[in-house]
């Protein structure tokens, strides 16, 4: 059925094809979709047809056993019109939550300008501030168990009503969460919609904000420390004169948070707890710290903690993080290289797009907070040269004879003028400028209003408004 558009006229659909006489033209008038969806919010109602969703069952990576339901996650596919309505409600609810103070200052995610970087930078900054005051610093990493599935609509409505959210918005949220149906899609699954009693649908534009508002009261006030959360990941950081005192403080706060979470129906996964005792970069002593007991379970202090994609060591050194990122980038490069061999496969333009879209983000993740040292940067730079050569003649490495005459750029200091981009065989910049470019973007975003290379700036994150971020005070990482 061909469709033709004319300027200034409504859409005209003509089903005529072939030699048959054309039927009368069908004219469709398009209305503003916002004017169609606003009455749903005004009348505090979410249609039942928009509450049905398809649930895609995906297996979680690196699970030892896939015979238990906890080894899988369900991604909900919602109706497009419903997601537009949910997005509009999320923007209105976020504005009300900020103005009413419903969000805890140490919460991240689902808010404009706050992400993984802000949470990790605030944690690193707090650790360095406490160490500067000659305190021993310890952190306990917690994880909410099935957080999104345990959100109760009545308790959430009570939290929003007490906070002063408009009654019509609270009523629409209750209608949105109630009487939902889901159909699981996997091999051999029956095509039947089943009712869903509790929880927020993952994949909805409003579900992250609802969950953040739901658990905002779980953040304790720590005199010498900080409690930070990113979605369902919590950290408790304390500082005192000795490590045993930190252990007692962590045990005390670990008892408070689950007790408050039980009132909301939220539980924490105790086996996923990870304690770590921070050390200064100058501390070379080999000291074995005592373990910590939580719920009759013994936890040894971790030497490497992976949190929000960052690998953190007791000294906050960057080498472990970038070596892990390098291993992930090499694995991605090995997979992508199979798509293009020398003389066949993808073109150089497609190879370049793949390298910058699938390899460079993996390699540079964390450059906005950490700066790789000289030895690690040489490894990153060598791998990036292999990727750049693969863009020209495919991802298969060329013979060694072809590489003998090419100049090799080593990392250069930040204040030194970088080499000309045109001097590279592919006209592309070396990897050495990537960490500083990412940090410059973060610094300009943190400083607030102002133009930076033509991009609109972000408002300063709540977590960092009163304190300078750690990487600005110590750019060397």
XYZ file of C-alpha atoms in Angstrom:
477
model
C 0.000 0.000 0.000
C 1.895 3.113 -1.161
C 1.825 6.188 1.080
C 2.456 9.688 -0.217
C 2.830 12.885 1.789
C 2.069 16.401 0.584
C 3.202 19.558 2.335
C 0.432 21.161 4.358
C -2.009 18.279 3.823
C -3.014 15.324 5.999
C -1.632 11.872 5.294
C -3.301 10.309 2.228
C -3.244 6.525 1.985
C -3.968 5.019 -1.432
C -4.437 1.223 -1.529
C -4.501 1.221 -5.338
C -2.061 -1.092 -7.123
C -2.040 -2.631 -10.577
C -4.721 -1.885 -13.153
C -7.734 -2.045 -10.844
C -9.775 1.156 -10.517
C -8.644 3.123 -7.492
C -11.043 3.139 -4.521
C -11.933 6.355 -2.681
C -8.936 7.922 -0.949
C -8.619 7.309 2.751
C -7.565 10.368 4.742
C -6.047 9.897 8.206
C -5.761 12.912 10.515
C -2.916 12.734 12.983
C -3.400 14.371 16.355
C -0.763 15.358 18.848
C 0.031 12.173 20.737
C 0.565 14.111 23.934
C -2.978 15.439 23.810
C -4.205 11.840 23.461
C -2.172 10.510 26.409
C -2.604 13.378 28.866
C -6.211 12.412 29.747
C -4.901 9.065 31.030
C -2.872 10.882 33.649
C -5.613 13.398 34.365
C -8.179 10.653 34.969
C -5.648 8.605 36.993
C -6.011 5.552 34.813
C -3.660 3.290 32.889
C -5.473 1.166 30.280
C -5.551 -2.574 30.855
C -4.424 -3.224 27.283
C -1.168 -1.393 28.072
C -0.506 -3.569 31.123
C 0.202 -6.684 29.083
C 3.831 -7.342 28.279
C 6.121 -10.015 26.879
C 8.927 -11.189 29.132
C 12.150 -12.309 27.463
C 14.045 -14.794 29.645
C 17.822 -14.228 29.500
C 20.475 -16.175 31.378
C 22.828 -14.272 33.646
C 26.499 -14.646 32.662
C 29.054 -16.546 34.734
C 26.557 -18.484 36.840
C 27.785 -21.847 38.198
C 24.381 -23.502 37.871
C 21.503 -22.688 35.512
C 18.953 -24.987 37.113
C 17.670 -22.325 39.496
C 15.391 -19.387 38.588
C 17.863 -16.908 40.114
C 20.277 -17.658 37.250
C 17.966 -15.915 34.785
C 16.597 -12.409 34.357
C 13.392 -11.284 32.666
C 13.399 -8.274 30.346
C 9.906 -6.933 29.779
C 8.889 -5.680 26.322
C 6.133 -3.090 26.706
C 3.806 -1.409 24.259
C 5.342 1.602 22.495
C 2.449 3.925 23.310
C 2.592 2.838 26.936
C 6.317 3.634 27.121
C 5.642 7.137 25.789
C 3.078 7.692 28.533
C 5.455 6.284 31.145
C 8.275 8.516 29.939
C 6.139 11.624 30.274
C 5.076 10.574 33.771
C 8.706 9.878 34.717
C 9.737 13.412 33.734
C 6.914 14.900 35.767
C 7.653 12.672 38.763
C 11.401 13.443 38.624
C 10.699 17.168 38.699
C 8.355 16.758 41.669
C 10.837 14.506 43.509
C 13.642 17.047 43.177
C 11.509 19.976 44.311
C 10.004 18.045 47.253
C 13.306 16.509 48.368
C 12.142 12.900 48.041
C 15.512 11.701 46.757
C 18.443 11.115 49.057
C 21.497 13.213 48.104
C 23.643 10.064 47.875
C 21.449 8.265 45.349
C 22.454 7.829 41.733
C 20.835 6.600 38.529
C 17.528 7.535 36.882
C 18.476 11.201 37.372
C 19.918 13.538 34.761
C 23.662 14.034 35.199
C 24.182 11.166 37.662
C 25.734 7.863 36.665
C 28.285 5.234 37.611
C 31.112 7.753 37.471
C 29.473 10.008 40.058
C 28.971 7.147 42.509
C 32.530 5.778 42.175
C 34.080 9.274 42.207
C 32.188 10.146 45.390
C 33.360 6.912 47.022
C 36.991 7.516 46.055
C 36.765 11.126 47.164
C 35.356 10.150 50.574
C 38.086 7.562 51.069
C 40.844 10.074 50.304
C 39.291 12.723 52.550
C 39.131 10.342 55.507
C 42.671 9.150 54.866
C 43.849 12.756 54.734
C 42.471 13.112 58.294
C 44.650 10.140 59.383
C 41.725 7.727 59.672
C 41.613 4.053 58.788
C 38.887 3.632 56.150
C 36.765 0.577 55.383
C 33.861 -0.016 53.014
C 31.173 -2.679 52.819
C 29.512 -3.349 49.460
C 25.886 -4.546 49.645
C 23.404 -5.748 47.040
C 19.599 -5.677 47.247
C 18.110 -9.104 46.617
C 15.466 -8.991 43.888
C 14.832 -5.311 44.476
C 12.610 -4.540 41.490
C 10.416 -7.586 42.126
C 9.661 -6.575 45.718
C 8.240 -3.087 45.185
C 4.793 -2.971 46.760
C 2.406 -0.536 45.093
C 0.585 0.367 48.317
C 3.795 1.070 50.232
C 5.163 3.051 47.293
C 1.963 5.100 47.131
C 2.275 5.770 50.864
C 5.872 6.977 50.433
C 4.869 9.311 47.603
C 1.801 10.632 49.430
C 3.804 11.418 52.575
C 6.351 13.206 50.424
C 3.723 15.536 48.953
C 3.380 14.149 45.421
C 0.148 15.153 43.680
C -2.760 12.801 44.254
C -3.486 12.306 40.566
C 0.108 11.194 39.897
C 0.063 8.765 42.829
C -3.234 7.321 41.643
C -1.897 6.830 38.121
C 1.192 5.036 39.486
C -1.048 2.677 41.488
C -3.107 2.003 38.373
C 0.086 1.440 36.371
C 1.473 -1.136 38.835
C -1.764 -2.990 39.581
C -3.314 -5.871 37.628
C -0.365 -6.315 35.305
C 0.021 -9.388 33.120
C 3.126 -10.914 31.584
C 3.792 -13.651 29.053
C 7.168 -15.380 29.282
C 8.878 -16.138 25.996
C 11.343 -19.009 25.818
C 11.578 -22.292 23.970
C 8.514 -24.393 24.696
C 6.774 -21.759 26.807
C 2.953 -21.621 26.711
C 1.580 -18.433 25.192
C -0.528 -17.489 28.196
C -0.639 -14.196 30.058
C -0.248 -14.636 33.809
C -0.991 -12.012 36.484
C 1.955 -10.295 38.186
C 1.304 -9.436 41.822
C 4.213 -7.175 42.835
C 7.206 -5.434 41.337
C 7.991 -2.821 38.732
C 8.374 -3.935 35.101
C 12.016 -3.852 34.010
C 12.226 -2.041 30.696
C 9.756 0.663 31.627
C 11.055 4.268 31.510
C 9.591 4.998 34.947
C 10.601 1.889 36.885
C 14.145 3.084 37.831
C 12.786 6.277 39.382
C 10.056 4.397 41.265
C 12.615 2.018 42.766
C 14.980 4.827 43.738
C 12.145 6.655 45.502
C 11.065 3.428 47.177
C 14.430 2.786 48.874
C 15.441 6.395 49.540
C 14.915 5.916 53.300
C 17.522 3.137 53.548
C 20.493 5.510 53.629
C 21.814 5.934 57.181
C 23.559 9.048 58.429
C 27.200 8.253 59.185
C 29.186 10.855 61.177
C 32.566 9.808 59.773
C 31.703 8.159 56.504
C 29.230 7.991 53.660
C 26.475 5.699 52.371
C 26.093 5.704 48.569
C 23.681 3.740 46.414
C 23.411 3.116 42.713
C 20.092 1.411 41.974
C 20.278 -1.773 44.103
C 24.001 -1.500 44.932
C 24.836 0.047 48.320
C 28.150 1.006 49.886
C 28.815 1.872 53.518
C 32.098 3.698 54.132
C 33.316 4.403 57.666
C 36.487 5.908 59.112
C 38.007 5.609 62.578
C 41.330 5.263 64.371
C 41.635 1.495 63.785
C 40.380 -1.261 61.514
C 38.628 -3.203 64.346
C 36.588 -0.085 65.100
C 35.596 0.077 61.437
C 34.495 -3.551 61.538
C 32.223 -2.882 64.534
C 30.776 0.183 62.771
C 30.095 -1.774 59.580
C 28.370 -4.523 61.567
C 26.218 -1.898 63.294
C 25.102 -0.194 60.082
C 24.574 -3.543 58.359
C 22.074 -4.366 61.083
C 20.229 -1.057 60.647
C 19.760 -1.077 56.863
C 18.188 -4.562 56.510
C 15.905 -3.783 59.460
C 14.556 -0.707 57.668
C 14.408 -2.634 54.418
C 12.252 -5.347 56.004
C 9.518 -2.749 56.576
C 9.460 -2.145 52.814
C 9.782 -5.809 51.868
C 13.358 -5.328 50.635
C 16.060 -7.827 51.576
C 19.810 -7.875 51.003
C 21.799 -10.747 49.541
C 24.267 -11.546 52.316
C 26.568 -13.869 50.270
C 27.258 -10.987 47.859
C 28.638 -8.700 50.578
C 32.237 -7.618 50.039
C 34.306 -5.721 52.621
C 37.491 -3.866 51.763
C 39.984 -1.966 53.929
C 41.525 0.960 52.073
C 45.207 1.857 52.222
C 47.189 4.875 51.156
C 49.473 4.594 48.093
C 52.507 5.085 50.349
C 51.511 2.260 52.700
C 53.808 -0.624 51.722
C 53.308 -2.733 54.870
C 51.980 -6.255 54.392
C 49.261 -6.334 57.026
C 46.561 -9.016 57.143
C 43.306 -7.426 58.281
C 40.814 -9.445 60.336
C 37.631 -10.720 58.658
C 34.151 -9.405 59.343
C 31.170 -11.469 60.530
C 27.738 -10.625 59.085
C 24.680 -12.770 59.830
C 26.890 -15.603 61.091
C 28.856 -15.587 57.841
C 32.599 -14.855 57.697
C 33.855 -12.454 55.016
C 37.530 -11.957 54.286
C 38.646 -8.481 53.123
C 38.759 -8.301 49.338
C 41.859 -7.275 47.437
C 39.929 -6.374 44.268
C 36.273 -5.311 44.186
C 34.303 -4.867 40.983
C 31.674 -2.172 41.487
C 29.704 -0.559 38.647
C 32.269 -1.698 36.087
C 35.250 -0.293 38.035
C 37.844 -2.619 39.564
C 38.867 -1.070 42.881
C 41.971 -2.036 44.853
C 42.790 -1.069 48.481
C 45.165 1.647 47.199
C 42.826 2.797 44.397
C 45.518 2.056 41.831
C 44.442 2.113 38.206
C 46.557 -0.713 36.763
C 44.206 -3.546 37.784
C 41.196 -1.761 36.322
C 42.766 -1.060 32.931
C 44.305 -4.517 32.616
C 40.828 -5.989 33.109
C 39.407 -3.579 30.545
C 42.209 -4.536 28.158
C 41.323 -8.214 28.507
C 37.658 -7.462 27.743
C 38.623 -5.340 24.725
C 40.852 -8.113 23.366
C 37.997 -10.596 23.691
C 35.699 -8.232 21.798
C 38.394 -7.638 19.171
C 38.814 -11.380 18.645
C 35.092 -11.760 18.014
C 34.824 -8.781 15.672
C 37.950 -9.751 13.730
C 36.161 -12.840 12.458
C 33.836 -10.591 10.448
C 36.604 -9.275 8.219
C 39.712 -10.977 6.933
C 42.427 -9.507 4.720
C 41.048 -8.788 1.249
C 37.437 -9.710 2.012
C 34.661 -9.121 4.471
C 33.784 -5.693 5.820
C 35.178 -2.522 4.336
C 37.658 -0.235 6.066
C 34.863 2.226 6.850
C 32.835 -0.506 8.597
C 35.932 -1.694 10.445
C 36.505 1.812 11.724
C 32.900 2.098 12.909
C 33.161 -1.226 14.711
C 36.429 -0.277 16.375
C 35.122 3.022 17.694
C 31.704 1.643 18.655
C 32.582 -1.725 20.183
C 36.251 -1.657 21.215
C 37.152 1.890 22.224
C 34.297 2.277 24.802
C 35.393 -0.951 26.490
C 39.019 0.135 26.526
C 38.412 3.668 27.823
C 35.762 2.883 30.450
C 37.048 4.399 33.664
C 39.376 6.938 32.027
C 37.225 9.736 33.423
C 38.246 8.720 36.970
C 41.563 6.889 36.659
C 44.645 7.588 34.567
C 46.683 4.545 33.517
C 50.318 4.493 34.545
C 53.138 4.431 31.994
C 53.491 0.644 31.851
C 49.749 0.056 31.477
C 49.408 2.835 28.920
C 52.081 1.216 26.753
C 50.038 -1.997 26.680
C 46.859 -0.101 25.839
C 48.649 1.870 23.159
C 50.137 -1.260 21.585
C 46.736 -2.926 21.418
C 45.134 0.189 19.967
C 47.780 0.273 17.196
C 46.808 -3.288 16.278
C 43.180 -2.192 16.054
C 44.074 0.833 13.908
C 46.072 -1.293 11.508
C 43.147 -3.666 11.253
C 40.898 -0.822 10.124
C 42.977 -0.314 6.995
C 43.314 -3.867 5.669
C 40.866 -5.803 7.774
C 41.168 -7.013 11.351
C 43.713 -9.675 10.475
C 47.161 -8.387 11.565
C 49.385 -7.566 8.567
C 52.793 -9.151 8.005
C 55.578 -7.770 10.151
C 57.414 -6.476 7.078
C 54.602 -3.984 6.413
C 54.967 -2.433 9.864
C 58.718 -1.815 9.937
C 58.677 1.697 8.520
C 55.675 3.105 10.395
C 56.161 5.636 13.156
C 55.040 4.571 16.608
C 53.608 7.179 18.961
C 54.245 6.734 22.618
C 52.158 8.345 25.355
C 52.916 12.005 25.770
C 52.493 14.280 28.815
C 49.209 16.096 29.193
C 50.567 19.605 28.762
C 52.641 18.666 25.721
C 51.219 19.389 22.279
C 49.912 16.097 20.828
C 51.251 14.900 17.483
C 49.347 15.856 14.397
C 46.425 13.603 13.607
C 47.331 13.630 9.928
C 50.742 12.141 10.701
C 49.108 8.831 11.632
C 48.778 6.367 8.707
C 44.985 6.309 9.147
C 44.576 9.949 10.136
C 43.392 8.901 13.603
C 44.623 10.071 17.017
C 46.686 7.715 19.215
C 45.214 6.164 22.312
C 47.283 8.339 24.642
C 44.917 11.311 24.332
C 41.770 9.324 25.141
C 42.053 9.353 28.993
C 42.615 13.099 29.110
C 39.814 13.762 26.658
C 37.388 11.813 28.848
C 38.532 13.620 31.986
C 38.183 17.025 30.325
C 34.594 16.182 29.465
C 33.836 15.152 33.051
C 35.466 18.246 34.534
C 33.527 20.587 32.267
C 30.298 18.736 33.021
C 30.975 19.059 36.760
C 31.755 22.777 36.621
C 28.178 23.519 35.589
C 26.822 25.931 32.960
C 29.180 26.897 30.198
C 29.959 25.823 26.682
C 32.485 23.095 25.935
C 33.215 22.314 22.308
C 29.685 23.244 21.335
C 27.966 20.766 23.663
C 25.409 21.699 26.309
C 26.734 21.345 29.841
C 25.153 19.310 32.611
C 24.186 20.540 36.047
C 26.680 19.682 38.805
C 25.849 16.297 40.376
C 24.309 16.429 43.831
C 26.977 14.170 45.275
C 29.804 16.503 44.232
C 28.319 19.976 44.742
C 29.884 20.525 48.157
C 33.183 18.707 47.543
C 35.640 18.670 44.650
C 35.833 15.285 42.944
C 38.790 13.089 43.741
C 40.221 13.043 40.212
C 40.309 16.885 40.098
C 42.408 16.977 43.284
C 44.700 14.134 42.254
C 44.758 13.909 38.449
C 47.447 11.284 38.475
C 45.079 8.610 39.779
